[in-house]
XYZ file of C-alpha atoms in Angstrom:
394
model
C 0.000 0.000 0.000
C 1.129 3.286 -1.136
C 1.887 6.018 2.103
C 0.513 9.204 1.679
C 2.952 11.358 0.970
C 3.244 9.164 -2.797
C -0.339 10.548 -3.821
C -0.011 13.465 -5.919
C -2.121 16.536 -4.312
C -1.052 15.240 -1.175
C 2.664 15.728 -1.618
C 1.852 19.108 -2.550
C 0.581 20.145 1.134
C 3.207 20.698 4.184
C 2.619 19.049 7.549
C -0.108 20.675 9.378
C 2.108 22.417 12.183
C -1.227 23.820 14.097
C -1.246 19.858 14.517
C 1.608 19.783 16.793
C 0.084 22.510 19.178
C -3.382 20.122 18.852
C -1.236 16.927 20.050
C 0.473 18.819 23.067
C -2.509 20.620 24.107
C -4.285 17.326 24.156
C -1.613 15.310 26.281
C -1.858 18.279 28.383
C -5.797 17.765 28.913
C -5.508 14.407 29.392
C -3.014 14.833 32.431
C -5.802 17.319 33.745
C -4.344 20.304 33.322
C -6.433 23.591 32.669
C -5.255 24.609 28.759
C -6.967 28.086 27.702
C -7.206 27.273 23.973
C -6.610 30.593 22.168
C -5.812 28.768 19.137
C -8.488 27.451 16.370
C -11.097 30.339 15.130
C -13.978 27.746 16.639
C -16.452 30.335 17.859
C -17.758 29.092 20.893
C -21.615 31.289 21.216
C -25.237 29.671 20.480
C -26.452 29.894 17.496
C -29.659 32.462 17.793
C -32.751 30.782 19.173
C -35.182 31.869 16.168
C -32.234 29.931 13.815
C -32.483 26.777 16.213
C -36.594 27.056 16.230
C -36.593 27.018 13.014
C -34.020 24.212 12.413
C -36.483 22.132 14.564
C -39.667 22.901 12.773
C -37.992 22.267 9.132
C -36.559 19.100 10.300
C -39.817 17.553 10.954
C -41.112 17.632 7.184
C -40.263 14.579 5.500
C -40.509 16.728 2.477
C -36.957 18.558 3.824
C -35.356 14.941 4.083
C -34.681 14.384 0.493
C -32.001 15.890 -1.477
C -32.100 20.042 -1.620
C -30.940 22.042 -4.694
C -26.819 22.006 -5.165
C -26.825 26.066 -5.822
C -29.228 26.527 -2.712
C -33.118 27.159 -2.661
C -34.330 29.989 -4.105
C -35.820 31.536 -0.866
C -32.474 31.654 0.806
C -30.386 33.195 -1.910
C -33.456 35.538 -2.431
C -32.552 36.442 1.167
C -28.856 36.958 0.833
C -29.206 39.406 -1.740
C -31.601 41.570 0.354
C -29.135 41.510 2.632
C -26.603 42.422 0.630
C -28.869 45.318 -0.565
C -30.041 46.164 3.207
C -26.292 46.070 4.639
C -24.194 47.325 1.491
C -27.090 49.047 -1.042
C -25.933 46.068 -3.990
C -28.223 44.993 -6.494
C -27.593 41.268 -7.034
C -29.640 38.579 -8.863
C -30.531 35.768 -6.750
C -30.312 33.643 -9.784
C -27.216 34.664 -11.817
C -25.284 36.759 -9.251
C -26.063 34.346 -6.102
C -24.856 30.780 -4.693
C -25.459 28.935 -1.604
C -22.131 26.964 -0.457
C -21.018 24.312 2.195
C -19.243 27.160 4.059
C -17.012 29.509 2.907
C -14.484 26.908 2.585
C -16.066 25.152 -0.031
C -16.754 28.363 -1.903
C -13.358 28.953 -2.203
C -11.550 25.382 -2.735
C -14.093 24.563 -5.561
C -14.113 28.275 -7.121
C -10.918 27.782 -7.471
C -10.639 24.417 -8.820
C -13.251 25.755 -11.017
C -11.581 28.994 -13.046
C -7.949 27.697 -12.182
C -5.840 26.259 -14.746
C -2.490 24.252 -14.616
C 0.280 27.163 -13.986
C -1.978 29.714 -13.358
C -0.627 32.518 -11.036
C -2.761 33.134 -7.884
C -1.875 36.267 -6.160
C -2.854 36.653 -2.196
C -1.130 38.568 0.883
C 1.187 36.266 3.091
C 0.841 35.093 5.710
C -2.791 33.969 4.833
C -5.607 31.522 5.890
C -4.004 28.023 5.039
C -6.962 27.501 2.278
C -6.074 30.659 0.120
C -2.725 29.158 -0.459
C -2.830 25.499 -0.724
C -6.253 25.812 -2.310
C -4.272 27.433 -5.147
C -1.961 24.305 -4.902
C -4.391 22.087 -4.764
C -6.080 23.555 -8.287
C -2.874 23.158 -10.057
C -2.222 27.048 -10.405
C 0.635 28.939 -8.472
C 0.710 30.959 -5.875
C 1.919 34.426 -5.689
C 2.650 35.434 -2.245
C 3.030 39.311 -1.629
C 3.863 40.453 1.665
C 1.477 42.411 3.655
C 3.092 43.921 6.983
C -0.194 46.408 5.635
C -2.102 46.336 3.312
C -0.448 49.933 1.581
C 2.829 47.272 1.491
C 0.280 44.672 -0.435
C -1.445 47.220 -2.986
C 2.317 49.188 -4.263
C 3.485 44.722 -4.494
C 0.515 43.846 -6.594
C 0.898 47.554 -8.764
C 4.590 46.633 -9.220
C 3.691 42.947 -10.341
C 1.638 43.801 -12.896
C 4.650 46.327 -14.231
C 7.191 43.003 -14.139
C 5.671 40.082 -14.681
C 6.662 38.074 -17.648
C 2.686 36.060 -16.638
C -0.008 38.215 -15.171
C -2.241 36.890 -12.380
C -5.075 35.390 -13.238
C -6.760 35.651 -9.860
C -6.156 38.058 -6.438
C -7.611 36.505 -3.565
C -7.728 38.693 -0.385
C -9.628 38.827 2.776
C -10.258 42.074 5.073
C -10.952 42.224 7.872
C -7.775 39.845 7.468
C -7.181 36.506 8.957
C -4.649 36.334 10.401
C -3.244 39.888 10.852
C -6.293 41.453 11.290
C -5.347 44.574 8.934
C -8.552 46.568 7.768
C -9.003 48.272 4.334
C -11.402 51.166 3.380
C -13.487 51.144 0.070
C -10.916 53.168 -1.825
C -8.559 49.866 -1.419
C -11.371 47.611 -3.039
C -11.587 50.636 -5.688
C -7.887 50.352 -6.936
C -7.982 46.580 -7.166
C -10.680 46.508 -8.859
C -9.518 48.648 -11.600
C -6.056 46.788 -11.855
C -8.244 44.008 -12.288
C -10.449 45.592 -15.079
C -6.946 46.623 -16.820
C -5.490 43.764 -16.956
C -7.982 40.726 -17.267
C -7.937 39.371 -13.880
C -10.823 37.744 -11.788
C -11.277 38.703 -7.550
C -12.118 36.594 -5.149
C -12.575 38.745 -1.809
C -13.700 36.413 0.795
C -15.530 38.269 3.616
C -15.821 36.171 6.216
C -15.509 38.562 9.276
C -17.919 41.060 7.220
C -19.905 41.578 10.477
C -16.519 41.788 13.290
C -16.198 45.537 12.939
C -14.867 47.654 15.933
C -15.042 50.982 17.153
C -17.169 52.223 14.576
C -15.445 50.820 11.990
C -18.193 48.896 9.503
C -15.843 46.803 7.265
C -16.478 47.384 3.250
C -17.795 44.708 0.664
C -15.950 44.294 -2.288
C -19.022 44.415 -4.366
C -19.852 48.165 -3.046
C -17.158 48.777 -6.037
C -18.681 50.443 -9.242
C -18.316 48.026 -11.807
C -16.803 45.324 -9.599
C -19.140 42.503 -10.431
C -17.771 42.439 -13.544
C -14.344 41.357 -12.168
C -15.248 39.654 -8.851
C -17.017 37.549 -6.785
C -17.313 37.722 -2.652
C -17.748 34.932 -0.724
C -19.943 35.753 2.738
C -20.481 32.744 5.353
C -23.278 32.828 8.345
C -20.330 30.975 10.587
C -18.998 34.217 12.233
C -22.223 36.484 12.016
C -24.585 34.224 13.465
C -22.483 31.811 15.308
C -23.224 28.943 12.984
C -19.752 27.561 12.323
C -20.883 23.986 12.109
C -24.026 24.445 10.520
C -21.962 25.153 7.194
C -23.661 27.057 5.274
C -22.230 30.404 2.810
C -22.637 32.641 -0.293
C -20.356 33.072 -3.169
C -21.516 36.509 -4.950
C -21.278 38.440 -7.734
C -19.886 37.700 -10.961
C -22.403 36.030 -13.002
C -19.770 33.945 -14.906
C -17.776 32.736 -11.743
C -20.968 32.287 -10.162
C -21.982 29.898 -13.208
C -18.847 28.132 -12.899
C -18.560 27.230 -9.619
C -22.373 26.200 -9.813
C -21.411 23.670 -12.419
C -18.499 22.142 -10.348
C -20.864 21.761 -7.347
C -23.190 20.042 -9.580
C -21.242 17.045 -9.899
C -19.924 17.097 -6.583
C -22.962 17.872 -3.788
C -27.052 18.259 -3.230
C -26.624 21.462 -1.071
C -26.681 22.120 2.243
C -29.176 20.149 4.158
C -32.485 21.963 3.286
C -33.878 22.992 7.057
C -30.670 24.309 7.704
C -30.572 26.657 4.449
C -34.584 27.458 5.841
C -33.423 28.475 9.075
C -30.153 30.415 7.785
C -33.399 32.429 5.672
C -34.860 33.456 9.608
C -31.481 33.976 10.336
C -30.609 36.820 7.668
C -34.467 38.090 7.323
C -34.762 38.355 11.565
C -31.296 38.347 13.252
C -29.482 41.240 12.438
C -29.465 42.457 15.991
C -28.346 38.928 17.633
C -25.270 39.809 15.025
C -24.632 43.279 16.861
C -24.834 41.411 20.073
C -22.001 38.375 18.788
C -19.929 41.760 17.674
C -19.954 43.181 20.584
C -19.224 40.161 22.777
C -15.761 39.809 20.503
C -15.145 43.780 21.286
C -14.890 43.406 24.722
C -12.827 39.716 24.862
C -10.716 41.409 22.662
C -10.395 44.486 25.249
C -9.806 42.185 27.922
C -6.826 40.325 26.002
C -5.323 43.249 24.123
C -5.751 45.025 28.442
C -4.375 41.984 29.425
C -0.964 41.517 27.374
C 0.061 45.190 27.609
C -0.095 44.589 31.430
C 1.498 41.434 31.527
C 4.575 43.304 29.109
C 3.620 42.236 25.870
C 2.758 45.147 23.510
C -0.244 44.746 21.261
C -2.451 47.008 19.517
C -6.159 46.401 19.420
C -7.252 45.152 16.267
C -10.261 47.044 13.975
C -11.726 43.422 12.985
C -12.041 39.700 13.073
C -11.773 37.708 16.112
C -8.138 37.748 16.329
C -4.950 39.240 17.780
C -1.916 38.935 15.738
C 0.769 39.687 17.981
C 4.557 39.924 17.177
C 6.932 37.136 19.646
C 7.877 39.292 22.984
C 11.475 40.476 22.211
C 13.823 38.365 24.814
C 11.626 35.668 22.649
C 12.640 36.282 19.304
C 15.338 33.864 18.548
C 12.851 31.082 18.827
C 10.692 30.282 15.983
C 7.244 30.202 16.373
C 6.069 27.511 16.811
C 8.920 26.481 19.305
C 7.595 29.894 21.261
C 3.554 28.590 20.862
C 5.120 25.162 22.613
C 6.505 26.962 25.286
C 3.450 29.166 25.950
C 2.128 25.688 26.001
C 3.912 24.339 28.107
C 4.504 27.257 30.979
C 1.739 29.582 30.836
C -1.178 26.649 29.850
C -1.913 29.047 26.784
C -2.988 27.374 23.416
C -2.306 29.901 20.251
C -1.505 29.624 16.692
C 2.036 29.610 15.501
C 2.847 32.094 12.563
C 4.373 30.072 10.381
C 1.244 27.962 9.781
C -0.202 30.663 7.637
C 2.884 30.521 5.689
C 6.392 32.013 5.463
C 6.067 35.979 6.305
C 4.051 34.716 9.469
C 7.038 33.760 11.443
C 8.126 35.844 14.464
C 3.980 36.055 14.983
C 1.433 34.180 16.673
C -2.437 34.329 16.684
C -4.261 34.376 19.329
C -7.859 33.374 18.769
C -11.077 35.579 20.905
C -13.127 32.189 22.023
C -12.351 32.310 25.614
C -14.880 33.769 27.426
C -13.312 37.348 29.756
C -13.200 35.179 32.662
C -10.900 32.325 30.730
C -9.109 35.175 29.004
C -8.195 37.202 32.244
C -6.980 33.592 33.918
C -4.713 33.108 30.229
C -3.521 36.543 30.665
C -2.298 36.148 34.362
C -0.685 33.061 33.479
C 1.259 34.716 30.205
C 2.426 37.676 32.463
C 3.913 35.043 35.325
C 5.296 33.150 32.175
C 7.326 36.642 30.928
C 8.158 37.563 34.506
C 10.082 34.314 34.873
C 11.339 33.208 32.275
């Protein structure tokens, strides 16, 4: 029997380092010791009761029991693009310009297997979510990986490879609010990529995950806001963040009638939808929850408060993020020679802290970790007492 490693997509994909955190934060459980896990993006709130009540009722029907519609029923995407209208004032056809997904993840992984071609260059910001790399890989195109300390840094990269480039791109992918650096954009960025893209001939695939984790006032842009941008892109929204339905799986890809088509074939021959009384409670959950999604908001605000509070006390300076449900934090100094994972396995180890190592979302992540907001204040005041005795001693 062949070993893994000889099957061809599989070569292409590194070890899963966040697995070696998993593994020691496991042993650690299982020897009874209290681990605050910082780490995975799992958000850890109840799904809104009207979403459950419905789930319930739906479930009943025998009728909902049988296979659903692979591009989602047309009640639900109805309701996305009222949404998108209500939130963002876009115009979008629930029928050409609309698609339901497993989760954003499958959005993207089968978009891209989709309009990718062998060779084709991918560009994206590093470090990025795992996915918008190896997803690339896994389509047979190439990733570009431009550096994005901000995303100013990103935008004069992307202008200059257009300039140089012997191949153009045939796709950006982005993200903002960012995972996992948590860098914010205004419209005007969406506005100049969006006209490099109509220049040159290139698709967009802004995924918008943390569309609804906006702080301080800030309300984070969609893509599709853009004059003219549907002709060039496609944004891919998922109800895992804004309503705290992670596992429910269930998400949009949007805009571009001609990605949208394509990615609608691919499903086609690959799934029957999302379970159907989950897509008819996700349609209660974007016609009546909008406030429960203020409330989830707000509840990452102030954990983020408390940690960001926390690690400046303890002698770690951080800066409080505009977005997401993250901290990306740069390796305290007298830390720095380690890399960082060996620095995660310490925290690990000394402080009974779970977080994410940089260099799992790729090269320019090392010297970084990610700290994760799914602890509730309590958990994350007790993680940042233990990280400030950790600094203090060692």
């Amino acid at each position: 029997m062949a070993s893994t490693d000889e099957f061809y997509r599989i070569s292409k994909l590194p070890p899963y380092v966040f697995a070696v955190v998993n593994e020691m934060k496991a042993k650690l459980r299982a020897a009874q010791q209290d681990v605050v896990d910082l780490g995975m993006g799992n958000p850890d709130g109840a799904t809104p009761r009207p979403i459950i009540n419905k789930l319930v009722e739906a479930s009943r029907s025998a009728k909902n029991h049988r296979y659903s519609m692979s591009r989602g029923i047309p009640q639900l995407r109805l309701e996305i693009v009222r949404r998108y209208k209500r939130n963002y004032n876009v115009d979008l056809d629930p029928d050409s310009e609309a698609i339901v997904t497993i989760g954003a993840k499958d959005a993207l992984a089968h978009l891209l297997f989709a309009v990718i071609g062998p060779g084709d260059r991918v560009v994206s910001p590093n470090p990025a979510y795992p996915i918008h790399q190896y997803g690339v890989i896994m389509a047979e195109g190439q990733a570009v990986m431009l550096p994005m300390p901000d995303p100013a840094t990103f935008l004069t990269g992307l202008r200059d490879l257009y300039k140089t480039a012997a191949t153009r791109p045939k796709l950006i992918l982005i993200s903002f609010p960012h995972n996992p650096t948590t860098q914010t954009v205004d419209l005007d960025f969406f506005k100049e990529v969006v006209e490099l893209a109509r220049q040159y001939g290139t698709m967009i695939v802004h995924d918008f995950a943390y569309a609804d984790l906006g702080f301080d006032g800030y309300k984070p842009p969609s893509i599709l806001e853009v004059p003219g941008a549907k002709e060039v892109a496609v944004e891919i929204f998922s109800m895992s963040k804004s309503y705290n339905m992670a596992g429910w799986r269930v998400g949009y890809c949007l805009g571009n009638p001609k990605m949208i088509a394509a990615l609608a074939r691919i499903k086609s021959y690959l799934d029957y939808g999302v379970f159907q009384p989950i897509q008819i409670a996700s349609i209660i959950a974007l016609r009546e929850c909008d406030e429960d999604t203020h409330k989830i908001c707000e509840v990452y605000r102030k954990r983020r408060d408390v940690l960001v509070d926390g690690l400046n006390a303890a002698g770690w300076p951080v800066e409080k993020p505009k977005g997401s449900m993250f901290l990306w934090a740069k390796i305290p100094e007298k830390f720095q020679h380690l890399t960082s994972l060996e620095f995660s396995k310490l925290l690990l180890e000394k402080a009974l802290v779970a977080v994410s190592p940089g260099i799992g979302f790729g090269p320019l992540g090392e010297g970084f970790v990610r700290f994760a907001l799914i602890e509730n204040n309590h958990r994350t005041r007790q993680a940042t007492r233990a990280i400030k005795q950790f600094l203090k001693t060692s």
